[in-house]
Amino acid sequence: MTDGGTIESGCIAPPEVLWNWGLLCDVNNKTGGVLQKNYPDIIGMDITQLKGHFTGQERFQYLSMQIKQKFHMEISESAERKAWDQWIFLILTMESITELNNKTQGQLLGGNDLALFQSILLTSFSDWIPVIEAVKLLFIELKDRKKQMEYSEENCLYCYYVPLTTPEVSTIFAGYGINLIGNTAFLSYRAERYPQQSLSDKIASMCMQILISNDRAAEAQKVCKRLKEYRCRGYLTGMFSNDRWIGGNQKDIARLIEKESGYPVFFLEMDFWDSNNLDTLEDRIRIIAERIKLSQGYNY
C-alpha cells in the first residue's frame, strides 16, 4: 500500500490514471483495486497475463491486444516512432551506465544510487525528455569520473535488487568494505521473437523479455556470468521472503547458481517493502561480511 501512503502523506498527488501491470506480480492488480476504492476518480487500466499453459505466441498476442485496447487512442506513426526511439535510447544509455559501474565494482555509484537510478524503468513520467537529458549527463559525468579515479580491486556482491527502500543496507555493507552492484531485477533475456507491427506489439515483445520469474535456468546463467565478469565475492539475494511471487523462486535459483558457478549465495532475510529492525539487519550483514573475509584466499 505504498502508493496510498504516499498520496495520503501529500508526497504525490492522486494520479488520473492507474496502470496496473500484473505481468510479474499478480497481486499488483489487487492492491491497485484497493487504491481505486479509496480514490474512485482514478481511471484504472489493468494489464493481466494468461493463466495456465499457453504458448509464448499466445501470451504475446493476448498481451498486445490488451495494451492496444487500453490505450483507447490513435497514435500517429511519427509520434509512435519518436516515442519508441526515445525509449530505446534511454534503455541503451542506462545499460551503459550500469555496465560502467559494475565493471568498476560499484566505485562510481553506490548500491542505493544504482538501484534508485535503475528504478527509472519502474516510474511513469509525463515528459521523458528531461529524464533522458539527465541520464545522458550522468553518463558523461561517470565516464569523466572513471578517467580520473585511481582504480583498485574492491569487494563487491552482485545483488538481486539493492533494497533502496531500506537504504541503510547498502550503507552498512559499505562500512564493511563491500559494494553492492547489480541488479538482477532489471535484466532481460532473448525470448522468442514475435512480429512487431504496432506500438502495442513492441511493448508486448519488450515485456516478454523480462527475465525474473520467467526462466529459472536463464536467470541463474545470467547471474553466473556477471559474478565472474565483475569479479564478485558472491550473490546477495533474499529480501523478498514474504513475497510469494519472487520469494518462491529465489532458493531454487540460488542452488542453480552455486552448482554452476561455485560462487556463494548470501540470503539477507528482510522485507524489501516494510520497515526492518536495523540492529538485526546489521548483525546479519556482519555475518555475511565475516564469511567474505574468511573466503578472501579462495579464487572463484
PDB file of C-alpha atoms in Angstrom:
ATOM      1  CA  MET A   1       0.000   0.000   0.000  1.00  0.00           C
ATOM      2  CA  THR A   2       2.950   2.262  -0.656  1.00  0.00           C
ATOM      3  CA  ASP A   3       1.003   4.272  -3.255  1.00  0.00           C
ATOM      4  CA  GLY A   4      -1.842   5.024  -0.847  1.00  0.00           C
ATOM      5  CA  GLY A   5       0.561   6.100   1.876  1.00  0.00           C
ATOM      6  CA  THR A   6       2.470   8.483  -0.383  1.00  0.00           C
ATOM      7  CA  ILE A   7      -0.785  10.052  -1.579  1.00  0.00           C
ATOM      8  CA  GLU A   8      -2.170  10.441   1.949  1.00  0.00           C
ATOM      9  CA  SER A   9       1.083  11.978   3.181  1.00  0.00           C
ATOM     10  CA  GLY A  10       0.992  14.546   0.390  1.00  0.00           C
ATOM     11  CA  CYS A  11       4.215  13.320  -1.235  1.00  0.00           C
ATOM     12  CA  ILE A  12       2.408  12.825  -4.543  1.00  0.00           C
ATOM     13  CA  ALA A  13      -0.945  13.894  -5.940  1.00  0.00           C
ATOM     14  CA  PRO A  14      -3.556  11.237  -6.759  1.00  0.00           C
ATOM     15  CA  PRO A  15      -2.938  10.088 -10.344  1.00  0.00           C
ATOM     16  CA  GLU A  16      -5.568  10.483 -13.032  1.00  0.00           C
ATOM     17  CA  VAL A  17      -4.825   7.049 -14.471  1.00  0.00           C
ATOM     18  CA  LEU A  18      -3.607   3.918 -12.697  1.00  0.00           C
ATOM     19  CA  TRP A  19      -1.881   1.373 -14.924  1.00  0.00           C
ATOM     20  CA  ASN A  20      -1.833  -2.000 -13.163  1.00  0.00           C
ATOM     21  CA  TRP A  21       0.693  -4.302 -14.799  1.00  0.00           C
ATOM     22  CA  GLY A  22       0.029  -7.775 -13.436  1.00  0.00           C
ATOM     23  CA  LEU A  23       2.678  -9.383 -15.631  1.00  0.00           C
ATOM     24  CA  LEU A  24       5.097 -10.216 -12.839  1.00  0.00           C
ATOM     25  CA  CYS A  25       3.219  -9.748  -9.587  1.00  0.00           C
ATOM     26  CA  ASP A  26      -0.436 -10.696  -9.882  1.00  0.00           C
ATOM     27  CA  VAL A  27      -1.109  -9.037  -6.507  1.00  0.00           C
ATOM     28  CA  ASN A  28      -0.454  -5.689  -8.178  1.00  0.00           C
ATOM     29  CA  ASN A  29      -3.938  -5.622  -9.689  1.00  0.00           C
ATOM     30  CA  LYS A  30      -5.492  -6.347  -6.291  1.00  0.00           C
ATOM     31  CA  THR A  31      -3.638  -3.559  -4.499  1.00  0.00           C
ATOM     32  CA  GLY A  32      -4.498  -1.245  -7.381  1.00  0.00           C
ATOM     33  CA  GLY A  33      -8.147  -2.072  -6.812  1.00  0.00           C
ATOM     34  CA  VAL A  34      -7.872  -1.029  -3.161  1.00  0.00           C
ATOM     35  CA  LEU A  35      -6.327   2.281  -4.221  1.00  0.00           C
ATOM     36  CA  GLN A  36      -9.167   2.911  -6.672  1.00  0.00           C
ATOM     37  CA  LYS A  37     -11.708   2.153  -3.949  1.00  0.00           C
ATOM     38  CA  ASN A  38     -10.233   4.931  -1.808  1.00  0.00           C
ATOM     39  CA  TYR A  39      -9.842   7.258  -4.799  1.00  0.00           C
ATOM     40  CA  PRO A  40     -12.798   6.474  -7.133  1.00  0.00           C
ATOM     41  CA  ASP A  41     -11.904   9.248  -9.611  1.00  0.00           C
ATOM     42  CA  ILE A  42      -8.771   7.378 -10.668  1.00  0.00           C
ATOM     43  CA  ILE A  43      -9.202   5.615 -14.013  1.00  0.00           C
ATOM     44  CA  GLY A  44      -7.961   2.049 -13.678  1.00  0.00           C
ATOM     45  CA  MET A  45      -6.358   0.103 -16.515  1.00  0.00           C
ATOM     46  CA  ASP A  46      -5.435  -3.488 -15.723  1.00  0.00           C
ATOM     47  CA  ILE A  47      -2.981  -5.481 -17.818  1.00  0.00           C
ATOM     48  CA  THR A  48      -3.008  -9.155 -16.866  1.00  0.00           C
ATOM     49  CA  GLN A  49      -1.344 -12.333 -18.040  1.00  0.00           C
ATOM     50  CA  LEU A  50      -2.905 -15.551 -19.256  1.00  0.00           C
ATOM     51  CA  LYS A  51      -3.362 -18.167 -16.561  1.00  0.00           C
ATOM     52  CA  GLY A  52      -2.476 -21.761 -17.297  1.00  0.00           C
ATOM     53  CA  HIS A  53      -0.426 -23.419 -20.030  1.00  0.00           C
ATOM     54  CA  PHE A  54      -0.163 -21.305 -23.170  1.00  0.00           C
ATOM     55  CA  THR A  55       2.458 -20.896 -25.861  1.00  0.00           C
ATOM     56  CA  GLY A  56       4.674 -17.830 -25.961  1.00  0.00           C
ATOM     57  CA  GLN A  57       2.892 -16.712 -29.129  1.00  0.00           C
ATOM     58  CA  GLU A  58      -0.497 -16.902 -27.406  1.00  0.00           C
ATOM     59  CA  ARG A  59       0.764 -14.925 -24.425  1.00  0.00           C
ATOM     60  CA  PHE A  60       2.283 -12.320 -26.717  1.00  0.00           C
ATOM     61  CA  GLN A  61      -0.918 -11.870 -28.743  1.00  0.00           C
ATOM     62  CA  TYR A  62      -3.047 -11.631 -25.603  1.00  0.00           C
ATOM     63  CA  LEU A  63      -0.742  -9.021 -24.072  1.00  0.00           C
ATOM     64  CA  SER A  64      -0.543  -6.948 -27.266  1.00  0.00           C
ATOM     65  CA  MET A  65      -4.334  -6.988 -27.607  1.00  0.00           C
ATOM     66  CA  GLN A  66      -4.795  -5.760 -24.036  1.00  0.00           C
ATOM     67  CA  ILE A  67      -2.324  -2.920 -24.445  1.00  0.00           C
ATOM     68  CA  LYS A  68      -3.975  -1.798 -27.680  1.00  0.00           C
ATOM     69  CA  GLN A  69      -7.439  -1.834 -26.099  1.00  0.00           C
ATOM     70  CA  LYS A  70      -6.340   0.079 -23.004  1.00  0.00           C
ATOM     71  CA  PHE A  71      -4.708   2.900 -24.955  1.00  0.00           C
ATOM     72  CA  HIS A  72      -8.095   3.986 -26.345  1.00  0.00           C
ATOM     73  CA  MET A  73      -6.424   6.420 -28.729  1.00  0.00           C
ATOM     74  CA  GLU A  74      -4.977   6.682 -32.188  1.00  0.00           C
ATOM     75  CA  ILE A  75      -1.276   7.484 -32.276  1.00  0.00           C
ATOM     76  CA  SER A  76       0.299   8.895 -35.409  1.00  0.00           C
ATOM     77  CA  GLU A  77       3.083   6.906 -36.994  1.00  0.00           C
ATOM     78  CA  SER A  78       5.605   9.715 -36.469  1.00  0.00           C
ATOM     79  CA  ALA A  79       4.680  10.138 -32.778  1.00  0.00           C
ATOM     80  CA  GLU A  80       4.883   6.388 -32.260  1.00  0.00           C
ATOM     81  CA  ARG A  81       8.292   6.172 -33.905  1.00  0.00           C
ATOM     82  CA  LYS A  82       9.591   9.146 -31.905  1.00  0.00           C
ATOM     83  CA  ALA A  83       8.381   7.697 -28.595  1.00  0.00           C
ATOM     84  CA  TRP A  84       9.893   4.302 -29.324  1.00  0.00           C
ATOM     85  CA  ASP A  85      13.228   5.758 -30.427  1.00  0.00           C
ATOM     86  CA  GLN A  86      13.400   7.808 -27.219  1.00  0.00           C
ATOM     87  CA  TRP A  87      12.672   4.744 -25.125  1.00  0.00           C
ATOM     88  CA  ILE A  88      15.315   2.629 -26.846  1.00  0.00           C
ATOM     89  CA  PHE A  89      17.891   5.419 -26.429  1.00  0.00           C
ATOM     90  CA  LEU A  90      17.054   5.646 -22.723  1.00  0.00           C
ATOM     91  CA  ILE A  91      17.353   1.875 -22.259  1.00  0.00           C
ATOM     92  CA  LEU A  92      20.713   1.654 -24.048  1.00  0.00           C
ATOM     93  CA  THR A  93      22.168   4.599 -22.119  1.00  0.00           C
ATOM     94  CA  MET A  94      21.002   3.153 -18.807  1.00  0.00           C
ATOM     95  CA  GLU A  95      22.535  -0.209 -19.692  1.00  0.00           C
ATOM     96  CA  SER A  96      25.830   1.537 -20.493  1.00  0.00           C
ATOM     97  CA  ILE A  97      25.828   3.310 -17.125  1.00  0.00           C
ATOM     98  CA  THR A  98      25.053   0.088 -15.259  1.00  0.00           C
ATOM     99  CA  GLU A  99      27.812  -1.760 -17.125  1.00  0.00           C
ATOM    100  CA  LEU A 100      30.320   1.019 -16.419  1.00  0.00           C
ATOM    101  CA  ASN A 101      29.506   0.980 -12.708  1.00  0.00           C
ATOM    102  CA  ASN A 102      29.556  -2.805 -12.435  1.00  0.00           C
ATOM    103  CA  LYS A 103      32.927  -3.059 -14.175  1.00  0.00           C
ATOM    104  CA  THR A 104      34.378  -0.700 -11.555  1.00  0.00           C
ATOM    105  CA  GLN A 105      32.794  -2.884  -8.846  1.00  0.00           C
ATOM    106  CA  GLY A 106      30.469  -0.142  -7.666  1.00  0.00           C
ATOM    107  CA  GLN A 107      33.093   2.565  -7.211  1.00  0.00           C
ATOM    108  CA  LEU A 108      31.169   5.100  -9.315  1.00  0.00           C
ATOM    109  CA  LEU A 109      27.632   4.699  -7.949  1.00  0.00           C
ATOM    110  CA  GLY A 110      26.793   3.329  -4.524  1.00  0.00           C
ATOM    111  CA  GLY A 111      24.302   0.491  -4.221  1.00  0.00           C
ATOM    112  CA  ASN A 112      21.406   2.777  -3.318  1.00  0.00           C
ATOM    113  CA  ASP A 113      22.277   5.232  -6.078  1.00  0.00           C
ATOM    114  CA  LEU A 114      22.377   2.452  -8.664  1.00  0.00           C
ATOM    115  CA  ALA A 115      19.050   0.965  -7.532  1.00  0.00           C
ATOM    116  CA  LEU A 116      17.385   4.380  -7.491  1.00  0.00           C
ATOM    117  CA  PHE A 117      18.754   5.114 -10.966  1.00  0.00           C
ATOM    118  CA  GLN A 118      17.517   1.791 -12.369  1.00  0.00           C
ATOM    119  CA  SER A 119      14.091   2.381 -10.822  1.00  0.00           C
ATOM    120  CA  ILE A 120      13.521   4.948 -13.560  1.00  0.00           C
ATOM    121  CA  LEU A 121      12.280   1.931 -15.513  1.00  0.00           C
ATOM    122  CA  LEU A 122       9.524   1.443 -12.930  1.00  0.00           C
ATOM    123  CA  THR A 123       8.425   5.076 -12.952  1.00  0.00           C
ATOM    124  CA  SER A 124       5.908   6.941 -15.097  1.00  0.00           C
ATOM    125  CA  PHE A 125       6.761  10.418 -16.364  1.00  0.00           C
ATOM    126  CA  SER A 126       4.541  12.851 -18.245  1.00  0.00           C
ATOM    127  CA  ASP A 127       7.606  14.019 -20.183  1.00  0.00           C
ATOM    128  CA  TRP A 128      10.586  11.754 -20.793  1.00  0.00           C
ATOM    129  CA  ILE A 129      12.832  14.393 -22.364  1.00  0.00           C
ATOM    130  CA  PRO A 130      14.168  15.793 -19.032  1.00  0.00           C
ATOM    131  CA  VAL A 131      14.772  12.223 -17.843  1.00  0.00           C
ATOM    132  CA  ILE A 132      16.731  11.340 -20.972  1.00  0.00           C
ATOM    133  CA  GLU A 133      18.803  14.524 -20.698  1.00  0.00           C
ATOM    134  CA  ALA A 134      19.577  13.797 -17.035  1.00  0.00           C
ATOM    135  CA  VAL A 135      20.636  10.223 -17.846  1.00  0.00           C
ATOM    136  CA  LYS A 136      22.867  11.450 -20.701  1.00  0.00           C
ATOM    137  CA  LEU A 137      24.527  13.943 -18.341  1.00  0.00           C
ATOM    138  CA  LEU A 138      25.052  11.274 -15.683  1.00  0.00           C
ATOM    139  CA  PHE A 139      26.748   9.009 -18.233  1.00  0.00           C
ATOM    140  CA  ILE A 140      29.135  11.789 -19.246  1.00  0.00           C
ATOM    141  CA  GLU A 141      29.961  12.618 -15.621  1.00  0.00           C
ATOM    142  CA  LEU A 142      30.588   8.982 -14.689  1.00  0.00           C
ATOM    143  CA  LYS A 143      32.901   8.443 -17.673  1.00  0.00           C
ATOM    144  CA  ASP A 144      34.866  11.545 -16.632  1.00  0.00           C
ATOM    145  CA  ARG A 145      34.995  10.329 -13.032  1.00  0.00           C
ATOM    146  CA  LYS A 146      36.294   6.940 -14.168  1.00  0.00           C
ATOM    147  CA  LYS A 147      39.116   8.581 -16.128  1.00  0.00           C
ATOM    148  CA  GLN A 148      40.233  10.477 -13.023  1.00  0.00           C
ATOM    149  CA  MET A 149      39.818   7.735 -10.414  1.00  0.00           C
ATOM    150  CA  GLU A 150      42.581   5.537  -9.072  1.00  0.00           C
ATOM    151  CA  TYR A 151      41.138   2.083  -9.585  1.00  0.00           C
ATOM    152  CA  SER A 152      41.664  -0.627  -7.002  1.00  0.00           C
ATOM    153  CA  GLU A 153      40.126  -4.074  -6.610  1.00  0.00           C
ATOM    154  CA  GLU A 154      37.116  -3.961  -4.274  1.00  0.00           C
ATOM    155  CA  ASN A 155      34.924  -6.498  -2.543  1.00  0.00           C
ATOM    156  CA  CYS A 156      31.507  -6.473  -4.169  1.00  0.00           C
ATOM    157  CA  LEU A 157      28.348  -8.550  -4.241  1.00  0.00           C
ATOM    158  CA  TYR A 158      26.073  -8.831  -7.230  1.00  0.00           C
ATOM    159  CA  CYS A 159      22.587  -8.159  -5.919  1.00  0.00           C
ATOM    160  CA  TYR A 160      19.102  -9.276  -6.868  1.00  0.00           C
ATOM    161  CA  TYR A 161      17.798  -5.767  -6.137  1.00  0.00           C
ATOM    162  CA  VAL A 162      19.590  -3.417  -3.735  1.00  0.00           C
ATOM    163  CA  PRO A 163      16.880  -2.613  -1.137  1.00  0.00           C
ATOM    164  CA  LEU A 164      16.678   1.128  -1.717  1.00  0.00           C
ATOM    165  CA  THR A 165      13.556   1.234   0.474  1.00  0.00           C
ATOM    166  CA  THR A 166      15.892   0.413   3.377  1.00  0.00           C
ATOM    167  CA  PRO A 167      18.929   2.488   2.335  1.00  0.00           C
ATOM    168  CA  GLU A 168      20.836   1.570   5.491  1.00  0.00           C
ATOM    169  CA  VAL A 169      21.543  -1.875   3.999  1.00  0.00           C
ATOM    170  CA  SER A 170      23.854  -0.551   1.293  1.00  0.00           C
ATOM    171  CA  THR A 171      25.473   1.830   3.790  1.00  0.00           C
ATOM    172  CA  ILE A 172      26.153  -0.950   6.317  1.00  0.00           C
ATOM    173  CA  PHE A 173      27.699  -3.170   3.630  1.00  0.00           C
ATOM    174  CA  ALA A 174      29.868  -0.246   2.501  1.00  0.00           C
ATOM    175  CA  GLY A 175      31.006   0.174   6.107  1.00  0.00           C
ATOM    176  CA  TYR A 176      32.406  -3.350   5.908  1.00  0.00           C
ATOM    177  CA  GLY A 177      34.134  -2.522   2.621  1.00  0.00           C
ATOM    178  CA  ILE A 178      31.617  -4.316   0.400  1.00  0.00           C
ATOM    179  CA  ASN A 179      29.928  -2.622  -2.552  1.00  0.00           C
ATOM    180  CA  LEU A 180      26.546  -3.766  -3.846  1.00  0.00           C
ATOM    181  CA  ILE A 181      26.172  -3.866  -7.615  1.00  0.00           C
ATOM    182  CA  GLY A 182      23.586  -5.336  -9.989  1.00  0.00           C
ATOM    183  CA  ASN A 183      20.623  -5.659 -10.223  1.00  0.00           C
ATOM    184  CA  THR A 184      19.100  -8.926 -11.492  1.00  0.00           C
ATOM    185  CA  ALA A 185      15.589  -7.472 -11.277  1.00  0.00           C
ATOM    186  CA  PHE A 186      16.351  -5.282 -14.307  1.00  0.00           C
ATOM    187  CA  LEU A 187      17.959  -7.880 -16.552  1.00  0.00           C
ATOM    188  CA  SER A 188      16.276  -9.113 -19.709  1.00  0.00           C
ATOM    189  CA  TYR A 189      16.793 -12.147 -21.887  1.00  0.00           C
ATOM    190  CA  ARG A 190      16.252 -13.083 -25.503  1.00  0.00           C
ATOM    191  CA  ALA A 191      12.798 -14.557 -25.636  1.00  0.00           C
ATOM    192  CA  GLU A 192      11.163 -15.942 -28.757  1.00  0.00           C
ATOM    193  CA  ARG A 193      10.932 -13.302 -31.490  1.00  0.00           C
ATOM    194  CA  TYR A 194       7.461 -12.004 -32.316  1.00  0.00           C
ATOM    195  CA  PRO A 195       6.186  -9.720 -35.105  1.00  0.00           C
ATOM    196  CA  GLN A 196       6.293  -6.053 -34.142  1.00  0.00           C
ATOM    197  CA  GLN A 197       3.846  -4.334 -36.458  1.00  0.00           C
ATOM    198  CA  SER A 198       2.470  -1.823 -33.942  1.00  0.00           C
ATOM    199  CA  LEU A 199       3.441   0.015 -30.773  1.00  0.00           C
ATOM    200  CA  SER A 200       1.406  -2.446 -28.698  1.00  0.00           C
ATOM    201  CA  ASP A 201       3.346  -5.307 -30.333  1.00  0.00           C
ATOM    202  CA  LYS A 202       6.649  -3.641 -29.436  1.00  0.00           C
ATOM    203  CA  ILE A 203       5.619  -3.074 -25.826  1.00  0.00           C
ATOM    204  CA  ALA A 204       4.333  -6.637 -25.534  1.00  0.00           C
ATOM    205  CA  SER A 205       7.548  -8.033 -27.010  1.00  0.00           C
ATOM    206  CA  MET A 206       9.618  -5.999 -24.552  1.00  0.00           C
ATOM    207  CA  CYS A 207       7.532  -7.283 -21.623  1.00  0.00           C
ATOM    208  CA  MET A 208       8.031 -10.869 -22.794  1.00  0.00           C
ATOM    209  CA  GLN A 209      11.799 -10.372 -22.369  1.00  0.00           C
ATOM    210  CA  ILE A 210      11.611  -9.671 -18.627  1.00  0.00           C
ATOM    211  CA  LEU A 211      13.999 -12.180 -17.069  1.00  0.00           C
ATOM    212  CA  ILE A 212      12.843 -12.685 -13.494  1.00  0.00           C
ATOM    213  CA  SER A 213      10.112 -15.243 -12.821  1.00  0.00           C
ATOM    214  CA  ASN A 214      10.200 -16.430 -16.428  1.00  0.00           C
ATOM    215  CA  ASP A 215      13.071 -18.892 -16.761  1.00  0.00           C
ATOM    216  CA  ARG A 216      14.976 -20.002 -13.654  1.00  0.00           C
ATOM    217  CA  ALA A 217      17.853 -21.568 -15.571  1.00  0.00           C
ATOM    218  CA  ALA A 218      18.278 -18.455 -17.732  1.00  0.00           C
ATOM    219  CA  GLU A 219      18.208 -16.233 -14.639  1.00  0.00           C
ATOM    220  CA  ALA A 220      20.868 -18.338 -12.912  1.00  0.00           C
ATOM    221  CA  GLN A 221      23.077 -18.304 -16.027  1.00  0.00           C
ATOM    222  CA  LYS A 222      22.799 -14.522 -16.333  1.00  0.00           C
ATOM    223  CA  VAL A 223      23.837 -14.092 -12.703  1.00  0.00           C
ATOM    224  CA  CYS A 224      26.740 -16.561 -13.005  1.00  0.00           C
ATOM    225  CA  LYS A 225      28.102 -14.674 -15.987  1.00  0.00           C
ATOM    226  CA  ARG A 226      28.070 -11.392 -14.076  1.00  0.00           C
ATOM    227  CA  LEU A 227      29.589 -12.842 -10.919  1.00  0.00           C
ATOM    228  CA  LYS A 228      32.624 -13.884 -12.935  1.00  0.00           C
ATOM    229  CA  GLU A 229      32.782 -10.842 -15.207  1.00  0.00           C
ATOM    230  CA  TYR A 230      32.675  -8.320 -12.343  1.00  0.00           C
ATOM    231  CA  ARG A 231      34.896 -10.393 -10.004  1.00  0.00           C
ATOM    232  CA  CYS A 232      32.279 -10.523  -7.252  1.00  0.00           C
ATOM    233  CA  ARG A 233      32.602 -12.251  -3.879  1.00  0.00           C
ATOM    234  CA  GLY A 234      29.150 -13.769  -4.221  1.00  0.00           C
ATOM    235  CA  TYR A 235      25.476 -13.135  -4.864  1.00  0.00           C
ATOM    236  CA  LEU A 236      23.143 -11.300  -2.477  1.00  0.00           C
ATOM    237  CA  THR A 237      19.506 -12.276  -2.586  1.00  0.00           C
ATOM    238  CA  GLY A 238      16.604 -12.830  -0.169  1.00  0.00           C
ATOM    239  CA  MET A 239      14.813  -9.634   0.926  1.00  0.00           C
ATOM    240  CA  PHE A 240      11.555 -10.957  -0.538  1.00  0.00           C
ATOM    241  CA  SER A 241      10.915 -13.944   1.731  1.00  0.00           C
ATOM    242  CA  ASN A 242       7.362 -12.732   2.393  1.00  0.00           C
ATOM    243  CA  ASP A 243       6.661 -12.319  -1.330  1.00  0.00           C
ATOM    244  CA  ARG A 244       5.106 -15.467  -2.800  1.00  0.00           C
ATOM    245  CA  TRP A 245       5.929 -14.340  -6.358  1.00  0.00           C
ATOM    246  CA  ILE A 246       9.635 -13.513  -6.018  1.00  0.00           C
ATOM    247  CA  GLY A 247      10.494 -15.320  -2.804  1.00  0.00           C
ATOM    248  CA  GLY A 248       9.204 -18.656  -4.050  1.00  0.00           C
ATOM    249  CA  ASN A 249      11.868 -18.900  -6.771  1.00  0.00           C
ATOM    250  CA  GLN A 250      14.930 -17.498  -5.037  1.00  0.00           C
ATOM    251  CA  LYS A 251      16.176 -20.611  -3.243  1.00  0.00           C
ATOM    252  CA  ASP A 252      15.869 -22.781  -6.347  1.00  0.00           C
ATOM    253  CA  ILE A 253      17.784 -20.197  -8.381  1.00  0.00           C
ATOM    254  CA  ALA A 254      20.401 -19.911  -5.624  1.00  0.00           C
ATOM    255  CA  ARG A 255      21.056 -23.661  -5.823  1.00  0.00           C
ATOM    256  CA  LEU A 256      21.500 -23.412  -9.585  1.00  0.00           C
ATOM    257  CA  ILE A 257      23.948 -20.515  -9.195  1.00  0.00           C
ATOM    258  CA  GLU A 258      26.068 -22.285  -6.578  1.00  0.00           C
ATOM    259  CA  LYS A 259      26.082 -25.532  -8.561  1.00  0.00           C
ATOM    260  CA  GLU A 260      27.024 -23.908 -11.865  1.00  0.00           C
ATOM    261  CA  SER A 261      29.496 -21.257 -10.698  1.00  0.00           C
ATOM    262  CA  GLY A 262      30.758 -22.237  -7.250  1.00  0.00           C
ATOM    263  CA  TYR A 263      30.081 -18.711  -6.030  1.00  0.00           C
ATOM    264  CA  PRO A 264      28.415 -18.436  -2.609  1.00  0.00           C
ATOM    265  CA  VAL A 265      24.877 -17.103  -2.400  1.00  0.00           C
ATOM    266  CA  PHE A 266      24.034 -15.000   0.644  1.00  0.00           C
ATOM    267  CA  PHE A 267      20.435 -14.658   1.819  1.00  0.00           C
ATOM    268  CA  LEU A 268      19.587 -11.426   3.607  1.00  0.00           C
ATOM    269  CA  GLU A 269      16.333 -12.092   5.431  1.00  0.00           C
ATOM    270  CA  MET A 270      14.359  -8.850   5.464  1.00  0.00           C
ATOM    271  CA  ASP A 271      11.226  -7.309   3.991  1.00  0.00           C
ATOM    272  CA  PHE A 272      12.030  -5.193   0.948  1.00  0.00           C
ATOM    273  CA  TRP A 273       8.811  -3.182   1.277  1.00  0.00           C
ATOM    274  CA  ASP A 274       8.441  -2.796   5.028  1.00  0.00           C
ATOM    275  CA  SER A 275      10.369  -1.369   7.968  1.00  0.00           C
ATOM    276  CA  ASN A 276      13.114  -3.587   9.390  1.00  0.00           C
ATOM    277  CA  ASN A 277      14.958  -3.806  12.687  1.00  0.00           C
ATOM    278  CA  LEU A 278      18.293  -2.178  11.871  1.00  0.00           C
ATOM    279  CA  ASP A 279      20.169  -3.881  14.724  1.00  0.00           C
ATOM    280  CA  THR A 280      19.079  -7.284  13.437  1.00  0.00           C
ATOM    281  CA  LEU A 281      19.949  -6.304   9.869  1.00  0.00           C
ATOM    282  CA  GLU A 282      23.414  -5.146  10.882  1.00  0.00           C
ATOM    283  CA  ASP A 283      24.059  -8.439  12.677  1.00  0.00           C
ATOM    284  CA  ARG A 284      23.055 -10.375   9.559  1.00  0.00           C
ATOM    285  CA  ILE A 285      25.200  -8.196   7.310  1.00  0.00           C
ATOM    286  CA  ARG A 286      28.163  -8.534   9.697  1.00  0.00           C
ATOM    287  CA  ILE A 287      27.928 -12.326   9.436  1.00  0.00           C
ATOM    288  CA  ILE A 288      27.935 -12.105   5.619  1.00  0.00           C
ATOM    289  CA  ALA A 289      30.941  -9.747   5.733  1.00  0.00           C
ATOM    290  CA  GLU A 290      32.836 -12.151   8.011  1.00  0.00           C
ATOM    291  CA  ARG A 291      32.160 -15.050   5.642  1.00  0.00           C
ATOM    292  CA  ILE A 292      33.503 -12.992   2.742  1.00  0.00           C
ATOM    293  CA  LYS A 293      36.595 -12.069   4.742  1.00  0.00           C
ATOM    294  CA  LEU A 294      37.250 -15.733   5.547  1.00  0.00           C
ATOM    295  CA  SER A 295      36.983 -16.628   1.852  1.00  0.00           C
ATOM    296  CA  GLN A 296      39.445 -13.959   0.669  1.00  0.00           C
ATOM    297  CA  GLY A 297      42.047 -16.542  -0.230  1.00  0.00           C
ATOM    298  CA  TYR A 298      39.663 -18.502  -2.424  1.00  0.00           C
ATOM    299  CA  ASN A 299      39.713 -17.717  -6.142  1.00  0.00           C
ATOM    300  CA  TYR A 300      36.257 -18.170  -7.644  1.00  0.00           C
TER     301      TYR A 300
END
